[in-house]
Amino acid sequence: MTPYTENRPWGSFTVLDEGDGFKVKRISVHPGQKLSLQYHHHRSEHWTVVQGEATVTLGDSITILKVNESVYIPLKEKHALANDGNSLMQLIEVQLGDYLGEDDIVRLEDRYGRV
């Protein structure tokens, strides 16, 4: 497969690989930006930070992840990702599930009006 990139208000994601039941993305978040508080019906996710620091909301807790630190997001768990730093933050996201489409996002809060 050929990698492809989609731009979002908070930065971008690049799909690096995908196959039956999995998808691998590089997510790039600009300084001061945040993805929506959301959950998924069909997939779990593993995030590993590769550049900068990520502020991760998982359930009711907030954690700062640095380079080479990771988090597991279970199916249907509410989560959000933010870059509170002054430089680009990037992580590798591995999605696992029976459906991996972008329309499996249930937004609970979103600063860009996409709820």
mmCIF file of C-alpha atoms in Angstrom:
data_model
loop_
_atom_site.group_PDB
_atom_site.id
_atom_site.type_symbol
_atom_site.label_atom_id
_atom_site.label_comp_id
_atom_site.label_asym_id
_atom_site.label_seq_id
_atom_site.Cartn_x
_atom_site.Cartn_y
_atom_site.Cartn_z
ATOM 1 C CA MET A 1 0.000 0.000 0.000
ATOM 2 C CA THR A 2 1.077 3.569 -0.589
ATOM 3 C CA PRO A 3 1.091 5.779 2.535
ATOM 4 C CA TYR A 4 -1.330 8.710 2.403
ATOM 5 C CA THR A 5 -1.805 11.800 4.565
ATOM 6 C CA GLU A 6 -4.974 13.604 5.639
ATOM 7 C CA ASN A 7 -4.881 17.087 7.158
ATOM 8 C CA ARG A 8 -7.024 17.964 10.171
ATOM 9 C CA PRO A 9 -7.534 21.224 12.128
ATOM 10 C CA TRP A 10 -5.099 19.957 14.801
ATOM 11 C CA GLY A 11 -2.388 18.630 12.436
ATOM 12 C CA SER A 12 -2.420 15.501 10.256
ATOM 13 C CA PHE A 13 -2.283 11.740 10.136
ATOM 14 C CA THR A 14 -0.491 9.470 7.697
ATOM 15 C CA VAL A 15 -1.638 5.889 7.163
ATOM 16 C CA LEU A 16 1.603 3.904 6.990
ATOM 17 C CA ASP A 17 0.202 0.399 6.649
ATOM 18 C CA GLU A 18 -3.084 -1.464 6.892
ATOM 19 C CA GLY A 19 -4.362 -4.977 6.564
ATOM 20 C CA ASP A 20 -7.042 -7.330 7.796
ATOM 21 C CA GLY A 21 -7.960 -6.097 11.283
ATOM 22 C CA PHE A 22 -5.168 -3.513 11.706
ATOM 23 C CA LYS A 23 -4.079 -0.026 10.640
ATOM 24 C CA VAL A 24 -0.866 1.874 11.482
ATOM 25 C CA LYS A 25 -0.822 5.692 11.481
ATOM 26 C CA ARG A 26 1.651 8.459 12.269
ATOM 27 C CA ILE A 27 -0.299 11.240 14.009
ATOM 28 C CA SER A 28 1.234 14.746 14.028
ATOM 29 C CA VAL A 29 -0.253 17.336 16.391
ATOM 30 C CA HIS A 30 0.727 21.010 16.186
ATOM 31 C CA PRO A 31 1.676 22.894 19.379
ATOM 32 C CA GLY A 32 -1.373 23.974 21.391
ATOM 33 C CA GLN A 33 -3.770 21.699 19.487
ATOM 34 C CA LYS A 34 -6.048 18.912 20.716
ATOM 35 C CA LEU A 35 -8.011 16.070 19.140
ATOM 36 C CA SER A 36 -11.618 15.529 20.210
ATOM 37 C CA LEU A 37 -12.638 13.593 23.304
ATOM 38 C CA GLN A 38 -13.946 10.440 21.636
ATOM 39 C CA TYR A 39 -14.406 6.699 21.700
ATOM 40 C CA HIS A 40 -14.758 3.897 19.149
ATOM 41 C CA HIS A 41 -17.246 1.028 18.838
ATOM 42 C CA HIS A 42 -15.039 -1.234 16.716
ATOM 43 C CA ARG A 43 -11.375 -0.670 17.547
ATOM 44 C CA SER A 44 -8.801 -0.442 20.288
ATOM 45 C CA GLU A 45 -5.614 1.591 19.868
ATOM 46 C CA HIS A 46 -1.988 1.574 21.010
ATOM 47 C CA TRP A 47 -0.150 4.924 20.970
ATOM 48 C CA THR A 48 3.650 5.313 21.185
ATOM 49 C CA VAL A 49 5.139 8.813 21.263
ATOM 50 C CA VAL A 50 8.057 9.285 18.839
ATOM 51 C CA GLN A 51 8.518 13.092 19.041
ATOM 52 C CA GLY A 52 7.602 15.700 21.663
ATOM 53 C CA GLU A 53 5.222 15.113 24.553
ATOM 54 C CA ALA A 54 1.592 13.999 24.432
ATOM 55 C CA THR A 55 -1.090 14.887 26.941
ATOM 56 C CA VAL A 56 -3.380 11.855 26.967
ATOM 57 C CA THR A 57 -6.847 11.729 28.479
ATOM 58 C CA LEU A 58 -7.949 8.140 29.104
ATOM 59 C CA GLY A 59 -11.203 7.701 30.964
ATOM 60 C CA ASP A 60 -11.038 10.157 33.859
ATOM 61 C CA SER A 61 -7.232 10.368 34.078
ATOM 62 C CA ILE A 62 -4.725 12.619 32.303
ATOM 63 C CA THR A 63 -1.131 11.502 31.670
ATOM 64 C CA ILE A 64 1.898 13.079 29.992
ATOM 65 C CA LEU A 65 3.730 10.682 27.665
ATOM 66 C CA LYS A 66 7.285 11.355 26.479
ATOM 67 C CA VAL A 67 9.261 9.804 23.619
ATOM 68 C CA ASN A 68 9.250 5.982 23.779
ATOM 69 C CA GLU A 69 6.309 5.884 26.214
ATOM 70 C CA SER A 70 2.995 4.333 25.229
ATOM 71 C CA VAL A 71 -0.616 3.833 26.226
ATOM 72 C CA TYR A 72 -3.313 1.302 25.374
ATOM 73 C CA ILE A 73 -6.817 2.595 24.624
ATOM 74 C CA PRO A 74 -9.403 -0.168 25.069
ATOM 75 C CA LEU A 75 -12.484 -0.511 22.898
ATOM 76 C CA LYS A 76 -15.207 2.032 23.862
ATOM 77 C CA GLU A 77 -12.940 3.928 26.333
ATOM 78 C CA LYS A 78 -13.182 7.708 26.052
ATOM 79 C CA HIS A 79 -9.871 9.298 25.137
ATOM 80 C CA ALA A 80 -8.266 12.478 23.823
ATOM 81 C CA LEU A 81 -4.841 13.581 22.671
ATOM 82 C CA ALA A 82 -3.294 17.050 23.036
ATOM 83 C CA ASN A 83 0.021 18.758 22.402
ATOM 84 C CA ASP A 84 0.547 21.266 25.211
ATOM 85 C CA GLY A 85 4.190 21.786 24.204
ATOM 86 C CA ASN A 86 5.914 24.311 21.940
ATOM 87 C CA SER A 87 6.991 21.898 19.181
ATOM 88 C CA LEU A 88 5.414 19.257 16.979
ATOM 89 C CA MET A 89 4.279 16.067 18.716
ATOM 90 C CA GLN A 90 4.133 12.795 16.793
ATOM 91 C CA LEU A 91 3.036 9.324 17.769
ATOM 92 C CA ILE A 92 2.518 5.994 16.093
ATOM 93 C CA GLU A 93 -1.007 4.646 16.466
ATOM 94 C CA VAL A 94 -1.772 0.969 15.929
ATOM 95 C CA GLN A 95 -5.486 0.296 15.526
ATOM 96 C CA LEU A 96 -6.907 -3.212 15.989
ATOM 97 C CA GLY A 97 -10.508 -4.178 15.337
ATOM 98 C CA ASP A 98 -13.172 -5.520 13.035
ATOM 99 C CA TYR A 99 -13.826 -2.091 11.442
ATOM 100 C CA LEU A 100 -11.230 0.693 11.142
ATOM 101 C CA GLY A 101 -13.043 3.424 9.190
ATOM 102 C CA GLU A 102 -12.777 7.104 10.158
ATOM 103 C CA ASP A 103 -16.552 7.146 10.716
ATOM 104 C CA ASP A 104 -16.109 4.957 13.846
ATOM 105 C CA ILE A 105 -15.427 8.074 15.903
ATOM 106 C CA VAL A 106 -18.004 9.117 18.493
ATOM 107 C CA ARG A 107 -17.042 12.666 19.494
ATOM 108 C CA LEU A 108 -18.031 13.788 22.999
ATOM 109 C CA GLU A 109 -16.219 17.162 22.972
ATOM 110 C CA ASP A 110 -14.473 18.955 20.121
ATOM 111 C CA ARG A 111 -12.978 22.448 19.936
ATOM 112 C CA TYR A 112 -13.448 22.484 16.145
ATOM 113 C CA GLY A 113 -17.243 22.049 16.204
ATOM 114 C CA ARG A 114 -17.339 18.455 14.917
ATOM 115 C CA VAL A 115 -19.524 16.939 17.695
#
